[in-house]
Amino acid sequence: MNKNKIKILYIEDDPDARALMSDILRYQGYAYYEASRGLEGIRLAKKHKPDLIIIDLMLPDMQGSEVTTHLKSQPDLKSIPIIALTAAEEEDIREYVLAAGCDGYISKPININEFVFKIEEFLAGKRESVSPEFERELLQRYNINLVERLKRKVSELEQLNKNLTKLNQDLIASREELARYNDLLFYLNALANELRSLEDPQKMLRILPAKIVEGFAIDRCIVFRYDSDESVLSPFSLHGNFNADSENLNFKMGRDLLALLKEERGLLWVKDVHQIKNPLLKKIADTLNSVSFVVGYLKEFGRKDISDSFVIEGETEELDAIFDIDERFLIYFDKCQANQKFATYEIRILRSFLHTVAVIFENMLLFNQLKKLYKIKSEEAIRDGLTNVYNYRYFVRELRKEVARTKRYKTPFSLIMLDIDFFKTYNDLHGHLEGDEVLRAISRLLILNTRSTDIVARYGGEEFVIILPGIKKKEAVTFAEKLRRLIKDYQFPDKVHIVPCSLTISLGVASCPEDSDDPVDLVRLADQALYRAKQQGRDQVCVV
């Protein structure tokens, strides 16, 4: 017989044993199938009609002898030889499995050579048996054990059925509550998405009370702002039915309530006002005539203080100023009437919802503060720290852009490079602090006397550059002369001689594309023109 056509099914819950059996049988050339449970083995036996079934007696869902009995009861499967393979050491175990319907028995651990030989014997038609008398006795024991197991299973199923009946009754009883729960979750999910679409955290807190009153079918809700400097709790926004004017809802507050809310993980559910020990809560309840209410501490629901997330060496003071978000908010709501109290599931949802609100709120704060920080840092990245004009890196980037624009649109631009004459002498005489003041003053003059589209940048030291978009060389020279006279006529402070002093500048002009359409070459030409102005006596404008 061709072994490739011989199918063997192995039913065993131990994956290592299945892996070993797979190696043995596939190496021998048999078609191999495996199952980890009894019911799975029965299904595979019906599907593939194997030539031999090897089964472990101890399976997780049913005993191997029960699987054997079931297989032997099937007309199209009863002739398939079934071999029991087990490490069980009970007395008469071999005879027991044979009486249950197995055709052979092999004990574990197996000897591979002997095992292969026995498999071939059973495939060739070998069948083991016991004497009729002993078989009847064992079969009777087997049937008794089977009946006992069936009784236990029936009892377990009856108990399970009782449990399912009780569960079904509980489910039916809670159907209405689950429907309300589902509707509330749907509403809160939609509300959370609406809140996320906002950019202003203050606006979110202003609309929140009305949204909570609507979603939870409660009578009133207040968002209190806590002023830690004044230790005052005052209404920030509110919605619903109030006996007291909002002006009368300001309360002097100590930190003990915040500590209590922190202990309660951000949400305090007061079921009975007579049990209140905190004096502030008692005063709020008396003022609002509350019988049962809920107070939430928004900050406690947040992930953590936003400022804690930003620790940048050397910039802590700046970040402290930017992330000044120590605003604290408490949320109060109740149902007013004594017979209308919150259900436990409502409190669970409220806690989850307030956590979402807190995260949204802090994310909004973070986003807004980061925008401020980004604006500051963006300016710092392109500005010279001393003079506040653009820095060298920004100048190079813009110069390349202008050259590219000229090449594409054929629009000219000019470049002016200027240097303060005898600036080192001024520094040596007056000191570097006064020299810095001169640099700042000249920077202000350049900015005030150029267009918003012009780029004024500090090139380095006392040198400045100006990009003039759309300006040809002739116009640029005229403009440079204007700047030269402006600086010469300006009176700079002279602390040494008391009276104001004058300073001059030298300027070099180059244009694109007239002189060059390469940014590096254009700077070189302007620098050469500036150098020539210096060599020819300073306080003048030279061109390429």
XYZ file of C-alpha atoms in Angstrom:
544
model
C 0.000 0.000 0.000
C 1.231 3.500 -0.855
C 1.915 5.196 2.489
C 1.173 8.634 1.033
C -2.432 7.555 0.692
C -2.684 6.182 4.243
C -4.305 8.795 6.549
C -3.647 8.781 10.291
C -5.491 11.038 12.756
C -3.912 11.827 16.131
C -6.159 13.276 18.894
C -3.980 14.769 21.658
C -4.118 18.010 23.698
C -0.344 18.197 24.330
C 1.211 20.318 21.506
C 4.691 18.825 22.082
C 3.303 15.301 21.732
C 1.494 16.302 18.528
C 4.689 17.833 17.126
C 6.634 14.618 17.863
C 3.913 12.437 16.337
C 3.835 14.652 13.244
C 7.596 14.209 12.772
C 7.381 10.431 13.193
C 4.428 9.759 10.906
C 5.286 12.262 8.193
C 8.838 10.887 8.121
C 7.333 7.457 7.540
C 5.357 8.903 4.613
C 1.853 8.868 6.095
C -0.733 11.585 5.534
C -1.051 13.122 9.002
C -3.966 14.955 10.676
C -4.198 16.146 14.265
C -6.775 17.464 16.744
C -6.345 18.949 20.224
C -9.842 18.158 21.529
C -12.273 15.278 21.359
C -15.009 17.115 19.443
C -12.464 18.394 16.940
C -11.181 14.840 16.470
C -14.726 13.534 15.792
C -15.223 16.287 13.179
C -11.923 15.473 11.405
C -12.680 11.737 11.478
C -16.018 12.345 9.758
C -14.432 14.654 7.211
C -11.265 12.714 6.236
C -12.226 9.058 7.029
C -8.701 8.162 8.254
C -7.250 4.669 7.996
C -6.115 4.752 11.645
C -6.954 6.900 14.682
C -4.546 7.317 17.598
C -6.144 8.892 20.666
C -5.003 10.037 24.100
C -7.359 8.949 26.895
C -7.191 12.295 28.736
C -8.635 15.139 26.671
C -9.787 18.579 27.894
C -13.397 18.372 26.725
C -14.192 14.640 27.012
C -12.471 11.376 27.771
C -10.797 9.461 24.983
C -12.975 6.427 25.725
C -16.080 8.580 25.153
C -14.702 9.744 21.799
C -14.024 6.105 20.907
C -17.565 5.041 21.834
C -19.002 7.835 19.703
C -16.814 6.998 16.692
C -17.624 3.296 16.893
C -21.336 4.137 16.912
C -21.051 5.753 13.460
C -21.707 3.237 10.624
C -19.139 4.831 8.291
C -16.471 5.064 11.018
C -16.882 1.931 13.135
C -14.442 -0.131 11.047
C -11.576 2.377 11.501
C -9.035 0.969 13.994
C -8.593 3.178 17.079
C -5.427 2.909 19.164
C -5.332 4.299 22.705
C -2.064 6.045 23.562
C -1.682 7.123 27.177
C 0.639 7.350 30.144
C -2.142 6.341 32.576
C -1.106 3.606 35.007
C -4.452 2.515 36.465
C -5.044 -1.215 36.967
C -6.685 -2.917 33.986
C -6.322 0.279 31.902
C -5.529 -1.736 28.757
C -8.547 -3.985 29.186
C -10.704 -0.968 30.075
C -9.960 0.894 26.833
C -10.399 -2.250 24.771
C -13.801 -2.782 26.362
C -14.653 0.849 25.504
C -14.131 0.058 21.826
C -10.434 0.687 21.157
C -8.706 -1.831 18.910
C -5.315 -1.539 20.560
C -3.330 0.071 23.332
C 0.144 1.635 23.383
C 1.595 3.081 26.567
C 3.712 6.231 26.869
C 6.563 6.988 26.587
C 6.837 5.314 23.208
C 9.797 3.587 21.619
C 9.809 5.031 18.107
C 10.915 1.833 16.342
C 8.456 -0.337 18.238
C 5.735 2.280 17.792
C 6.157 2.395 13.985
C 6.095 -1.410 13.870
C 2.867 -1.549 15.926
C 1.235 1.097 13.710
C 1.993 -1.020 10.656
C 0.528 -4.050 12.419
C -2.743 -2.288 13.186
C -2.918 -0.948 9.621
C -2.416 -4.522 8.419
C -5.457 -5.687 10.393
C -4.223 -6.551 13.870
C -6.837 -6.094 16.619
C -6.423 -6.667 20.354
C -9.198 -8.047 22.501
C -10.077 -9.375 25.961
C -12.017 -12.464 27.002
C -15.822 -12.149 26.675
C -16.322 -12.582 30.418
C -13.770 -9.928 31.327
C -15.088 -7.672 28.580
C -18.616 -7.846 29.987
C -17.352 -6.963 33.444
C -15.234 -4.064 32.155
C -18.004 -2.880 29.884
C -20.388 -2.846 32.814
C -17.879 -0.740 34.812
C -17.373 1.513 31.821
C -21.111 2.007 31.381
C -21.539 2.758 35.082
C -18.744 5.365 34.944
C -20.185 6.794 31.744
C -23.652 7.101 33.322
C -22.141 8.828 36.373
C -20.276 11.293 34.184
C -23.419 11.941 32.176
C -25.362 12.576 35.373
C -22.774 15.108 36.480
C -22.879 16.805 33.101
C -26.670 16.905 33.168
C -26.531 18.416 36.652
C -23.968 20.978 35.496
C -26.117 21.833 32.478
C -29.205 22.226 34.689
C -27.291 24.585 36.973
C -25.976 26.435 33.970
C -29.504 26.716 32.626
C -30.666 28.161 35.954
C -27.838 30.659 35.875
C -28.681 31.591 32.294
C -32.342 31.989 33.213
C -31.401 34.297 36.091
C -29.008 36.196 33.831
C -31.712 36.548 31.194
C -34.101 37.924 33.806
C -31.455 40.412 34.926
C -30.823 41.440 31.333
C -34.519 41.964 30.703
C -34.821 43.969 33.927
C -31.898 46.226 32.948
C -32.873 46.667 29.306
C -34.359 50.099 29.869
C -31.369 51.197 31.923
C -28.983 49.918 29.261
C -30.934 51.814 26.597
C -30.579 55.018 28.627
C -26.936 54.205 29.197
C -26.383 53.715 25.466
C -28.232 56.925 24.578
C -26.165 58.823 27.123
C -22.907 57.400 25.817
C -23.894 58.322 22.265
C -24.707 61.877 23.365
C -21.489 62.273 25.341
C -19.397 60.935 22.468
C -20.995 63.476 20.128
C -20.497 66.198 22.759
C -16.826 65.274 23.239
C -16.289 65.526 19.476
C -18.012 68.926 19.492
C -15.809 70.152 22.337
C -12.668 68.929 20.577
C -13.532 71.089 17.576
C -13.235 74.234 19.713
C -9.958 76.099 20.099
C -10.795 78.334 23.068
C -10.765 76.486 26.425
C -12.744 79.318 28.072
C -15.483 78.987 25.462
C -15.653 75.249 26.109
C -16.218 75.797 29.835
C -18.886 78.415 29.131
C -21.041 76.072 27.056
C -20.343 73.001 29.202
C -23.079 73.503 31.903
C -25.881 73.724 29.323
C -24.565 70.634 27.544
C -24.369 68.636 30.792
C -27.875 69.690 31.864
C -29.216 68.637 28.475
C -27.319 65.348 28.260
C -27.867 64.106 31.821
C -31.417 65.414 32.222
C -30.393 67.200 35.423
C -31.692 70.501 36.728
C -28.589 72.641 37.058
C -24.853 72.760 36.603
C -22.205 75.303 37.622
C -18.588 75.602 36.562
C -16.740 77.322 39.435
C -13.389 79.036 38.988
C -11.024 78.763 41.943
C -8.827 81.822 42.585
C -5.913 80.433 44.580
C -4.590 83.914 45.427
C -7.878 85.061 46.958
C -8.996 81.537 47.967
C -12.383 82.265 46.407
C -14.674 79.929 44.500
C -16.825 81.917 42.047
C -19.189 80.877 39.231
C -17.550 80.963 35.808
C -20.588 79.659 33.877
C -23.882 78.080 34.892
C -27.147 76.722 33.523
C -30.399 75.539 35.079
C -32.734 76.435 37.934
C -31.256 78.541 40.728
C -32.932 80.066 43.761
C -29.914 82.225 44.519
C -28.439 84.984 42.352
C -25.112 84.184 40.791
C -23.578 87.031 42.834
C -24.405 85.049 45.974
C -22.573 81.978 44.711
C -19.094 83.152 45.701
C -17.575 81.041 48.452
C -14.443 81.402 50.558
C -12.528 78.202 50.063
C -9.670 76.403 51.723
C -7.451 73.773 50.147
C -9.070 71.016 52.200
C -11.831 70.585 49.589
C -9.262 70.164 46.812
C -7.486 67.573 48.931
C -10.800 65.771 49.494
C -11.549 65.758 45.757
C -8.075 64.435 45.082
C -8.706 61.567 47.518
C -11.940 60.806 45.645
C -10.056 60.728 42.312
C -11.613 63.987 41.167
C -15.312 63.225 41.703
C -17.259 63.512 44.974
C -20.809 62.146 45.072
C -22.754 63.518 48.034
C -25.733 61.183 48.403
C -27.082 62.833 51.559
C -26.328 66.396 52.675
C -26.751 65.339 56.316
C -23.563 63.308 55.998
C -21.457 66.262 54.802
C -18.485 67.034 57.029
C -16.728 69.625 54.864
C -17.991 73.110 55.870
C -17.671 74.551 52.343
C -19.728 71.725 50.828
C -22.301 72.240 53.574
C -22.492 75.961 52.765
C -22.864 75.280 49.018
C -25.610 72.734 49.721
C -27.455 75.180 52.008
C -27.140 78.071 49.535
C -28.403 75.978 46.631
C -30.884 74.005 48.739
C -29.331 70.761 47.505
C -30.237 67.359 48.906
C -27.848 65.277 46.816
C -25.211 66.542 44.383
C -21.928 65.844 42.618
C -18.739 67.941 42.600
C -15.893 67.329 40.166
C -12.374 68.788 40.185
C -11.405 69.268 36.546
C -7.668 69.466 37.100
C -7.594 66.177 39.006
C -9.022 64.409 35.958
C -6.238 65.745 33.732
C -3.218 63.628 32.976
C -0.776 65.932 34.743
C 0.242 69.573 34.997
C 1.178 70.753 31.541
C 4.184 72.680 32.849
C 5.595 69.397 34.220
C 5.939 68.133 30.654
C 8.368 70.882 29.661
C 11.731 70.919 31.328
C 14.250 72.580 29.033
C 17.609 73.450 30.497
C 18.222 77.170 30.611
C 14.643 78.098 29.659
C 12.618 77.245 32.752
C 11.839 80.870 33.651
C 10.681 81.610 30.116
C 8.498 78.492 30.057
C 7.037 79.315 33.462
C 5.926 82.660 32.046
C 4.513 81.128 28.873
C 2.723 78.205 30.513
C 0.982 80.245 33.181
C -2.101 78.003 33.309
C -2.734 77.503 36.979
C -6.469 77.966 36.508
C -8.582 75.533 38.497
C -12.205 74.715 37.859
C -14.788 72.763 39.835
C -18.021 71.451 38.333
C -21.188 71.133 40.432
C -24.499 69.550 39.365
C -27.582 68.115 41.013
C -31.201 67.107 40.333
C -32.684 69.412 42.980
C -35.509 67.079 44.019
C -34.959 64.655 46.907
C -36.534 61.771 45.022
C -34.357 62.305 41.951
C -30.918 60.966 42.680
C -28.073 59.906 40.450
C -27.836 56.263 39.460
C -24.513 54.521 39.929
C -24.076 54.078 36.196
C -24.580 57.845 35.735
C -21.738 58.543 38.156
C -19.476 56.136 36.271
C -20.261 57.869 32.985
C -19.857 61.304 34.573
C -16.423 60.371 35.861
C -15.376 59.141 32.417
C -16.877 62.190 30.715
C -15.207 64.680 33.073
C -11.910 62.929 32.483
C -12.429 63.452 28.729
C -13.362 67.106 29.308
C -10.252 67.639 31.442
C -7.996 66.135 28.792
C -9.636 68.233 26.057
C -9.293 71.350 28.243
C -5.620 70.757 28.968
C -4.929 69.920 25.321
C -6.545 73.234 24.325
C -4.393 75.086 26.857
C -1.336 73.263 25.651
C -2.146 73.972 21.995
C -2.687 77.696 22.609
C 0.434 78.040 24.724
C 2.486 76.095 22.209
C 1.315 78.454 19.473
C 2.648 81.352 21.546
C 5.897 79.521 22.174
C 6.192 78.602 18.494
C 5.723 82.227 17.485
C 8.364 83.348 19.966
C 10.817 80.646 18.960
C 10.177 81.196 15.252
C 11.064 84.856 15.668
C 14.136 83.997 17.743
C 15.273 81.554 15.061
C 15.355 84.246 12.367
C 16.175 87.372 14.412
C 19.506 88.671 15.632
C 19.441 88.673 19.425
C 21.152 92.064 19.816
C 19.637 94.208 17.070
C 16.315 92.397 16.363
C 16.906 92.576 12.605
C 17.072 89.293 10.679
C 20.089 87.074 11.267
C 22.656 85.747 8.798
C 20.936 82.374 8.353
C 17.614 83.991 7.444
C 19.392 86.396 5.071
C 21.024 83.511 3.174
C 17.686 81.716 2.862
C 15.881 84.806 1.566
C 18.715 85.685 -0.810
C 18.427 82.269 -2.453
C 14.656 82.739 -2.734
C 15.087 86.125 -4.415
C 17.602 84.711 -6.900
C 15.214 81.866 -7.721
C 12.346 84.353 -8.122
C 14.460 86.489 -10.460
C 15.315 83.490 -12.613
C 11.689 82.432 -12.823
C 9.854 85.749 -13.195
C 12.669 87.949 -14.587
C 12.185 90.471 -11.764
C 15.364 92.257 -10.593
C 16.520 92.921 -7.048
C 19.519 94.616 -5.462
C 21.750 93.876 -2.523
C 23.320 96.527 -0.265
C 26.124 95.638 2.107
C 27.092 98.326 4.626
C 29.678 98.689 7.383
C 29.995 101.234 10.236
C 33.165 103.286 9.759
C 35.732 103.240 12.585
C 33.393 101.176 14.772
C 36.313 99.503 16.576
C 37.634 102.924 17.571
C 34.191 103.875 18.910
C 34.063 100.641 20.888
C 37.510 101.126 22.353
C 36.668 104.697 23.384
C 33.151 104.216 24.714
C 33.027 100.538 25.624
C 31.159 97.572 24.160
C 27.879 98.409 25.862
C 27.745 101.765 24.099
C 28.809 100.026 20.890
C 25.858 97.677 21.241
C 23.570 100.692 21.623
C 24.926 102.073 18.342
C 24.230 98.775 16.586
C 20.669 98.807 17.915
C 20.147 102.437 16.922
C 21.394 101.880 13.352
C 19.205 98.756 13.105
C 16.159 100.806 14.079
C 17.023 103.468 11.494
C 17.397 100.843 8.767
C 14.073 99.216 9.613
C 12.211 102.540 9.803
C 13.569 103.650 6.431
C 13.023 100.475 4.407
C 9.882 98.878 3.001
C 8.085 96.015 4.714
C 9.106 93.803 1.784
C 12.821 94.622 2.188
C 15.046 92.289 4.190
C 17.360 93.988 6.708
C 19.822 91.573 8.319
C 22.950 91.660 10.413
C 25.737 90.071 8.406
C 28.207 89.963 11.277
C 29.892 92.353 13.686
C 29.126 95.899 12.482
C 28.147 94.793 8.952
C 24.543 94.782 7.705
C 22.927 93.644 4.446
C 19.697 94.775 2.803
C 17.805 92.888 0.085
C 15.679 95.212 -2.054
C 13.168 93.143 -4.109
C 12.133 94.708 -7.455
C 14.838 97.414 -7.248
C 17.387 97.863 -10.064
C 20.957 99.003 -9.480
C 20.396 102.707 -10.240
C 17.505 102.934 -7.753
C 19.484 100.917 -5.202
C 22.404 103.370 -5.391
C 20.038 106.294 -4.807
C 18.533 104.481 -1.819
C 22.013 103.651 -0.445
C 22.956 107.366 -0.655
C 19.818 108.204 1.308
C 20.822 105.752 4.062
C 24.403 107.105 4.109
C 23.178 110.698 4.682
C 20.617 109.511 7.248
C 23.259 107.812 9.394
C 25.732 110.670 9.011
C 23.174 113.223 10.196
C 22.056 111.121 13.160
C 23.430 112.179 16.558
C 24.708 109.210 18.557
C 25.300 109.651 22.328
C 28.881 110.306 23.410
C 29.338 109.658 27.127
C 33.026 110.501 26.953
C 32.674 114.029 25.520
C 29.117 114.491 26.773
C 27.948 116.028 23.480
C 26.430 113.782 20.762
C 28.742 112.436 18.078
C 28.383 111.471 14.425
C 29.137 108.152 12.740
C 29.347 107.257 9.069
C 28.810 104.135 7.026
C 30.278 102.748 3.818
C 28.055 100.862 1.391
C 28.501 98.477 -1.535
C 25.765 97.716 -4.094
C 25.282 94.746 -6.432
C 22.213 93.765 -8.466
C 20.653 90.585 -9.818
C 20.615 89.603 -12.642
C 22.628 92.595 -13.912
C 25.803 91.703 -11.985
C 25.192 88.008 -11.245
C 22.394 85.498 -10.753
C 24.364 83.393 -8.287
C 23.706 84.187 -4.585
C 27.285 83.506 -3.431
C 28.764 85.552 -6.265
C 26.306 88.391 -5.608
C 27.436 88.665 -1.958
C 31.062 88.585 -3.063
C 30.493 91.452 -5.530
C 28.641 93.597 -2.955
C 31.451 92.939 -0.468
C 34.032 93.982 -3.058
C 32.118 97.210 -3.663
C 31.987 97.846 0.099
C 35.748 97.200 0.363
C 36.382 99.719 -2.425
C 34.253 102.307 -0.568
C 36.422 101.762 2.510
C 39.639 102.026 0.495
C 38.527 105.249 -1.181
C 38.015 107.075 2.125
C 34.806 105.658 3.661
C 31.425 107.442 4.037
C 30.456 106.683 0.438
C 28.582 104.301 -1.841
C 30.331 102.111 -4.401
C 28.901 99.761 -7.019
C 30.277 96.733 -8.808
